[in-house]
Short mmCIF file of C-alpha atoms in Angstrom, two decimals:
data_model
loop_
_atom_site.label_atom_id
_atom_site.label_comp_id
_atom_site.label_asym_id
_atom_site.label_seq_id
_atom_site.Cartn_x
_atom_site.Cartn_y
_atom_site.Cartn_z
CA UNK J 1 74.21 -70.29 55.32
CA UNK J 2 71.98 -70.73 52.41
CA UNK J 3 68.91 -70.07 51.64
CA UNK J 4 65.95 -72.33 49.72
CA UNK J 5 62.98 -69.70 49.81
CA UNK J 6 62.11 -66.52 48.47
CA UNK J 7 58.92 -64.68 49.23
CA UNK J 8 56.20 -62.48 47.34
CA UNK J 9 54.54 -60.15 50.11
CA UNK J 10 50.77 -58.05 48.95
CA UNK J 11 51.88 -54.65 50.88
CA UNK J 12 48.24 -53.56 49.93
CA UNK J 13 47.31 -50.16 51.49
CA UNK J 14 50.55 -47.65 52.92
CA UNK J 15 48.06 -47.89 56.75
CA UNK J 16 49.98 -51.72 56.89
CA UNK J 17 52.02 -49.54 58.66
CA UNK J 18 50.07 -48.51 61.52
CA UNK J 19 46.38 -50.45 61.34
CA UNK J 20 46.28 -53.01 63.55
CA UNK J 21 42.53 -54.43 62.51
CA UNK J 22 44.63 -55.83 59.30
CA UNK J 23 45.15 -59.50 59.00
CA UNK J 24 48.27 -59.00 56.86
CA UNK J 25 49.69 -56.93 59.24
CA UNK J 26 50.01 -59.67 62.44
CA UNK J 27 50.78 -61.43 59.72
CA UNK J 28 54.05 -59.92 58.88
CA UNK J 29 54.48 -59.49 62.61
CA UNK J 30 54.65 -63.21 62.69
CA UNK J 31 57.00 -63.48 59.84
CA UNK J 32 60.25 -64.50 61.73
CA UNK J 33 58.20 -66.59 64.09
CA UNK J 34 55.90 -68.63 61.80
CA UNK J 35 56.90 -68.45 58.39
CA UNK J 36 60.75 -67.93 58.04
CA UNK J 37 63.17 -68.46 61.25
CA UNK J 38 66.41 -67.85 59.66
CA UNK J 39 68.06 -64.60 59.72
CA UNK J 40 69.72 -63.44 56.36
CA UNK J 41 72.57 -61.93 55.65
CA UNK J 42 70.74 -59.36 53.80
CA UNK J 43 67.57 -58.48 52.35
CA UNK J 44 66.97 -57.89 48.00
CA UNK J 45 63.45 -56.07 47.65
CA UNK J 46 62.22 -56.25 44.28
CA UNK J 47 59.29 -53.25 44.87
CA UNK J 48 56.39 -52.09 42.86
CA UNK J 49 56.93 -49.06 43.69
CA UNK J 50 59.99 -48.28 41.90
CA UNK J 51 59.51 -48.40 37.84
CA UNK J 52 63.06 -47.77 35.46
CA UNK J 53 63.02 -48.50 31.74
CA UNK J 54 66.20 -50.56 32.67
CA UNK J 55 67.16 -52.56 36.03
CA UNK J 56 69.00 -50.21 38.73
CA UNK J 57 69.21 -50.93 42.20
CA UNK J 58 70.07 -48.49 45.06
CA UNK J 59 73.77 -48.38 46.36
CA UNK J 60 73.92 -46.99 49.56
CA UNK J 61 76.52 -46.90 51.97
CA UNK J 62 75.26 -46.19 55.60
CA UNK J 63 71.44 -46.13 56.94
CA UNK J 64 68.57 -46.39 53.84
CA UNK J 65 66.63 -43.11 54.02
CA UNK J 66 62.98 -43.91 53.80
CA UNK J 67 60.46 -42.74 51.08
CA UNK J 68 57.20 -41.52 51.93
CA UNK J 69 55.42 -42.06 48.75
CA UNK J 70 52.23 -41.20 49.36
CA UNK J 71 49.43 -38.75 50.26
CA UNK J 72 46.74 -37.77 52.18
CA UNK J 73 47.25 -40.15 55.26
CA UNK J 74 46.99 -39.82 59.06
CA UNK J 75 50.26 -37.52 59.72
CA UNK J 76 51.81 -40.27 62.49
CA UNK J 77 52.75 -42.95 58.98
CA UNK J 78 55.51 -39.51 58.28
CA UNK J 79 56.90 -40.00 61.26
CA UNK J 80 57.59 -43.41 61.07
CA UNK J 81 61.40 -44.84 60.77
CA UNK J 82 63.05 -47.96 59.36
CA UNK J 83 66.83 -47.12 59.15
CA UNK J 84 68.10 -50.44 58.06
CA UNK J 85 71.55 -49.98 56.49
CA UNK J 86 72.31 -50.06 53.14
CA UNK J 87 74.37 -52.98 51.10
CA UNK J 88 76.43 -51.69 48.54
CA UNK J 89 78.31 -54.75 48.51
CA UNK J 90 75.08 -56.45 47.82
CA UNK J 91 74.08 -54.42 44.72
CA UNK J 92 77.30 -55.11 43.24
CA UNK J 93 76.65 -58.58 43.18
CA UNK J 94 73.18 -57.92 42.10
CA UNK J 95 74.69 -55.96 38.87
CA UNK J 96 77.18 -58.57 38.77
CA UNK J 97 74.69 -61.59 38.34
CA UNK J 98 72.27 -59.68 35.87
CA UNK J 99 75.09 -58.53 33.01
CA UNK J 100 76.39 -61.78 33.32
CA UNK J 101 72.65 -63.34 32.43
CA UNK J 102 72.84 -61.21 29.60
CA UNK J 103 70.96 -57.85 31.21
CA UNK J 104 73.43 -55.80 29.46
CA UNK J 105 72.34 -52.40 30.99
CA UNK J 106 72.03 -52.40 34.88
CA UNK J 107 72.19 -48.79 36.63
CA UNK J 108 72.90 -48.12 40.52
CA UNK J 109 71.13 -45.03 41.96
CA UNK J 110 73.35 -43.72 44.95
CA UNK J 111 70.54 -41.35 46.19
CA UNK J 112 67.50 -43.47 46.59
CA UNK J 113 66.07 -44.66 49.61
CA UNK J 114 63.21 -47.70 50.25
CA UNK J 115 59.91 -46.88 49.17
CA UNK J 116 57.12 -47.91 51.08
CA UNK J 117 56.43 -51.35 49.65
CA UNK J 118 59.81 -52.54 51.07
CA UNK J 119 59.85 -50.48 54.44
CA UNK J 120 56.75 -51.12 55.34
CA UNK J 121 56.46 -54.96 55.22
CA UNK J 122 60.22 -54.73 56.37
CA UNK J 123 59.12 -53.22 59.50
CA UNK J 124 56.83 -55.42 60.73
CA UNK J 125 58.74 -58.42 59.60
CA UNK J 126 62.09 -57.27 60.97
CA UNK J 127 61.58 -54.34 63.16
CA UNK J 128 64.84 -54.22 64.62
CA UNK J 129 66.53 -52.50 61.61
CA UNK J 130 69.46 -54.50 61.31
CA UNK J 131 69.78 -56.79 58.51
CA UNK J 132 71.17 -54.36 55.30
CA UNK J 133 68.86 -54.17 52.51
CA UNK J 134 69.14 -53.32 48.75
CA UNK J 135 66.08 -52.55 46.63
CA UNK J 136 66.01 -53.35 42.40
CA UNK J 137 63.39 -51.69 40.35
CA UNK J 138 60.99 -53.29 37.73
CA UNK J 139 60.49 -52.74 34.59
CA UNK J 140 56.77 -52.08 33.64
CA UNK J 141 57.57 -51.66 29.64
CA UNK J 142 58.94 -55.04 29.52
CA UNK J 143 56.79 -59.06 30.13
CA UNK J 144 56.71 -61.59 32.67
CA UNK J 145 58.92 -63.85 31.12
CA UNK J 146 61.45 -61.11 31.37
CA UNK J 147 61.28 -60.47 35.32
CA UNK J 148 61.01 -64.04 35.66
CA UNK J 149 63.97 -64.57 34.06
CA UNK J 150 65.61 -61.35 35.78
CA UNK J 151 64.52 -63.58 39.11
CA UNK J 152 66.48 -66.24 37.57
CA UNK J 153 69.68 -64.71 36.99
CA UNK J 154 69.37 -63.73 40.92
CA UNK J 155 68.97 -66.66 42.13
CA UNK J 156 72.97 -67.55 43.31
CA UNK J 157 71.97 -64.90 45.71
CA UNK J 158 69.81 -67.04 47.80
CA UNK J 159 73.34 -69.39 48.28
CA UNK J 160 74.89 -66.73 49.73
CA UNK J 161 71.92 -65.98 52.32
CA UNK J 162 69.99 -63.29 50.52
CA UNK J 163 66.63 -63.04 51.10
CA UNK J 164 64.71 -61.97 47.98
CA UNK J 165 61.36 -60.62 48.55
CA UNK J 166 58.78 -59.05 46.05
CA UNK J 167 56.21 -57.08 47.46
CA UNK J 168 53.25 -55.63 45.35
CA UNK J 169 49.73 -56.47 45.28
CA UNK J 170 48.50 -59.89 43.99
CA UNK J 171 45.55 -57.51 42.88
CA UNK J 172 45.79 -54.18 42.40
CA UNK J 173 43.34 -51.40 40.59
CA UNK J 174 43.07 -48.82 43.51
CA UNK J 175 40.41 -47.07 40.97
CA UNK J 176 37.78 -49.73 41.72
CA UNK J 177 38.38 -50.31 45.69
CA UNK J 178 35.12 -50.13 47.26
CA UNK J 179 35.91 -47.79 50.02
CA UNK J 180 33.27 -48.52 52.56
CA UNK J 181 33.12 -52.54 52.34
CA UNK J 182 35.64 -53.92 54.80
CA UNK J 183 36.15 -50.87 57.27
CA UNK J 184 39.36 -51.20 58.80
CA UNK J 185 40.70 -53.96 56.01
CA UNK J 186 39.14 -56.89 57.49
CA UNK J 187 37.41 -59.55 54.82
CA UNK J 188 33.37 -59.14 55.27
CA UNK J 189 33.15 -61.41 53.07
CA UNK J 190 32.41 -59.17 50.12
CA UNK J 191 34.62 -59.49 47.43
CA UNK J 192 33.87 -58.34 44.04
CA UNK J 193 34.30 -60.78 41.04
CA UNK J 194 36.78 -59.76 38.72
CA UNK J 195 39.53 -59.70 42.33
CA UNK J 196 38.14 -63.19 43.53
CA UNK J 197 38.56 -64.41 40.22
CA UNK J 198 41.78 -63.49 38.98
CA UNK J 199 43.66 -64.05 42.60
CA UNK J 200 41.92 -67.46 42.36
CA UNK J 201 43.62 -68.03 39.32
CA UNK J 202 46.49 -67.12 40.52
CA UNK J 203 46.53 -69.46 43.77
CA UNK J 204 46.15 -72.39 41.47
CA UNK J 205 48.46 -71.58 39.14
CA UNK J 206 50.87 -71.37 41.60
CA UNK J 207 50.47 -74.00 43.58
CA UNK J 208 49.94 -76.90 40.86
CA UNK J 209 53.48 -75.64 39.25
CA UNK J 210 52.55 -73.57 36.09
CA UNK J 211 54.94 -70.86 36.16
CA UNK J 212 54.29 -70.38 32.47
CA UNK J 213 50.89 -69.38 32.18
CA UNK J 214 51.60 -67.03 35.10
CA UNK J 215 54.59 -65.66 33.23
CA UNK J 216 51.68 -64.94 30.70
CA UNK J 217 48.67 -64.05 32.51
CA UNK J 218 47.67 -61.14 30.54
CA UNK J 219 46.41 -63.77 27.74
CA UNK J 220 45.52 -66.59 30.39
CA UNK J 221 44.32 -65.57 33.69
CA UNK J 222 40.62 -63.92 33.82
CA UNK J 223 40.20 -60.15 34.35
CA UNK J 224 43.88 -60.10 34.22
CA UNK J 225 43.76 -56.30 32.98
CA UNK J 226 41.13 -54.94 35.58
CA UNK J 227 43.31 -56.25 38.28
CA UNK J 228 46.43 -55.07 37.22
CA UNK J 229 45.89 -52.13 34.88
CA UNK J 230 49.61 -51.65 35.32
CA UNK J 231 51.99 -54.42 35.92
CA UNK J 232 54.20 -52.52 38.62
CA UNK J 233 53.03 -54.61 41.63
CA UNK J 234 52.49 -58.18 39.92
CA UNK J 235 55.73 -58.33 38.58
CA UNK J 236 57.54 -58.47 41.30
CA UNK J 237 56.22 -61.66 42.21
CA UNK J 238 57.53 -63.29 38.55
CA UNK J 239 61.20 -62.24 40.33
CA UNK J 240 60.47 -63.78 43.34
CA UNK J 241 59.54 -67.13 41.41
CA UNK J 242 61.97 -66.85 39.18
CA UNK J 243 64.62 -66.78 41.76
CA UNK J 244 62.88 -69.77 43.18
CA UNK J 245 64.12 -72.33 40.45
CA UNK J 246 61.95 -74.08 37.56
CA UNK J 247 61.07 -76.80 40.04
CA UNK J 248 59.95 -74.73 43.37
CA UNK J 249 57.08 -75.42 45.29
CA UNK J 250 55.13 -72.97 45.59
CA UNK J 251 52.45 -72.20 49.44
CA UNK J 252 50.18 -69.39 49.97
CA UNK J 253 51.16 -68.41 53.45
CA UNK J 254 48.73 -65.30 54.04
CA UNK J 255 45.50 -64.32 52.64
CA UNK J 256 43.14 -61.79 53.17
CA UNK J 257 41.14 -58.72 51.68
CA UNK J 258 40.61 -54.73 52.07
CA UNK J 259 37.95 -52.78 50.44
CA UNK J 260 36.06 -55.87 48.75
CA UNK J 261 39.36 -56.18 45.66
CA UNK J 262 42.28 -55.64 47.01
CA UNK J 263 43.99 -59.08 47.72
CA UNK J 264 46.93 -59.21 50.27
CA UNK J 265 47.78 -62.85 48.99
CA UNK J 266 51.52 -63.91 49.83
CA UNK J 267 53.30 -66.57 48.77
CA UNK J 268 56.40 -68.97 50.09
CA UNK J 269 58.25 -69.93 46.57
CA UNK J 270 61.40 -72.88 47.74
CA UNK J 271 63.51 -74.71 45.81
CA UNK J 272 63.05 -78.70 45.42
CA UNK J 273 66.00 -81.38 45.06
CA UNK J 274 64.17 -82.21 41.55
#
């Protein structure tokens, strides 16, 4: 069965994973029951967390081994486990589609596992473990207009009931978090202006239609280099839309804050009949 929708989920902090005071976290618990019903046939994670100077996806064949890329956190988040199987099949057809949109170089790594920002959302959105998934790296040294168009090229996926889901951060500059506003990632309300701002931007940029200026929001979108100093975890969301179609629709289905900037905004991107 086919699919219309693909998603963009803000993984924000790595304690998703085991803090229950976060709104993004029941959140993702709700996924299957108030967002997105339908069970696909497999699961494409386009992460931030994963950066190659040329696209490669992971080919394995048996369970995913998890990453546990980072540091300094309460000792129970390494014990956690998400073995979801792997879809070789699918990252064929991933290379497949992209060399035949013209992405003349696309790698497979046989080794790598899925890094936090796809097994942690993909935990709490489909705990059960059982839906193969397949993660593709970005490509921080390249533009918007090229992941969007890299989104593009995957969209016959979505036809053949692959869910595509980026997950980043809609902002992310982890050097100016302020640590003791929002204790336990709840929104106090305090939210510092360059964050509000440029996720503000983004909300209305997305939902009035102009892919274009978010394809280019390092010249259009305000404080667009203090929220992302690197592009790692916005760019996944110019795949998701890209994979959407020119004339999606686009719905922020979450929202919420940690540490007064960093914005857990998610959004539903579905192809029209236009």
């Amino acid at each position: 069965m086919g699919l219309k929708e693909t998603f963009y989920i803000s993984h924000g902090s790595p304690t998703l994973s085991i803090d229950d005071s976060l709104p993004a976290r029941s959140f993702l618990q709700s996924f299957r029951q108030k967002v997105f019903s339908e069970k696909p046939k497999s699961i494409l994670v386009i992460s931030g967390h994963w950066e190659t100077s040329e696209p490669t996806v992971n080919t394995i064949a048996g369970v995913n081994n998890i990453i546990y890329d980072f540091y300094g956190f309460p000792e129970k988040m390494y014990k956690l486990k998400y073995p979801a199987p792997g879809s070789p099949e699918l990252a064929d057809r991933v290379k497949e589609l992209l060399k035949e949109s013209g992405f003349k170089r696309v790698h497979e790594d046989k080794k790598r596992g899925l890094d936090h920002g796809a097994w942690v959302p993909l935990m709490l959105m489909y705990p059960a473990a059982d839906i193969p998934v397949c993660q593709l790296s970005v490509q921080t040294n390249r533009d918007g207009t090229y992941h969007y168009n890299l989104g593009k090229a995957l969209a016959p996926l979505k036809e053949e009931g692959v869910l595509i889901v980026g997950s980043g951060a809609t902002t992310h500059n982890l050097s100016r978090l302020r640590r003791g506003v929002g204790r336990g990632g709840i929104d106090d309300g305090s939210v510092v202006t360059w964050a509000s701002e440029f996720d503000n931007w983004l909300k209305e940029a997305l939902l009035e239609g102009r892919f274009e200026d978010v394809n280019h929001y390092e010249e259009k979108a305000p404080y667009a280099k203090v929220a992302h100093p690197s592009p790692d975890h916005f760019y996944p969301l110019h795949v998701a839309m890209g994979a959407a179609g020119e004339n999606a629709e686009s719905e922020l289905i979450h929202h919420s804050w940690s540490y007064g900037a960093l914005s857990y905004a998610s959004y539903k991107f579905k192809a029209t009949s236009e």
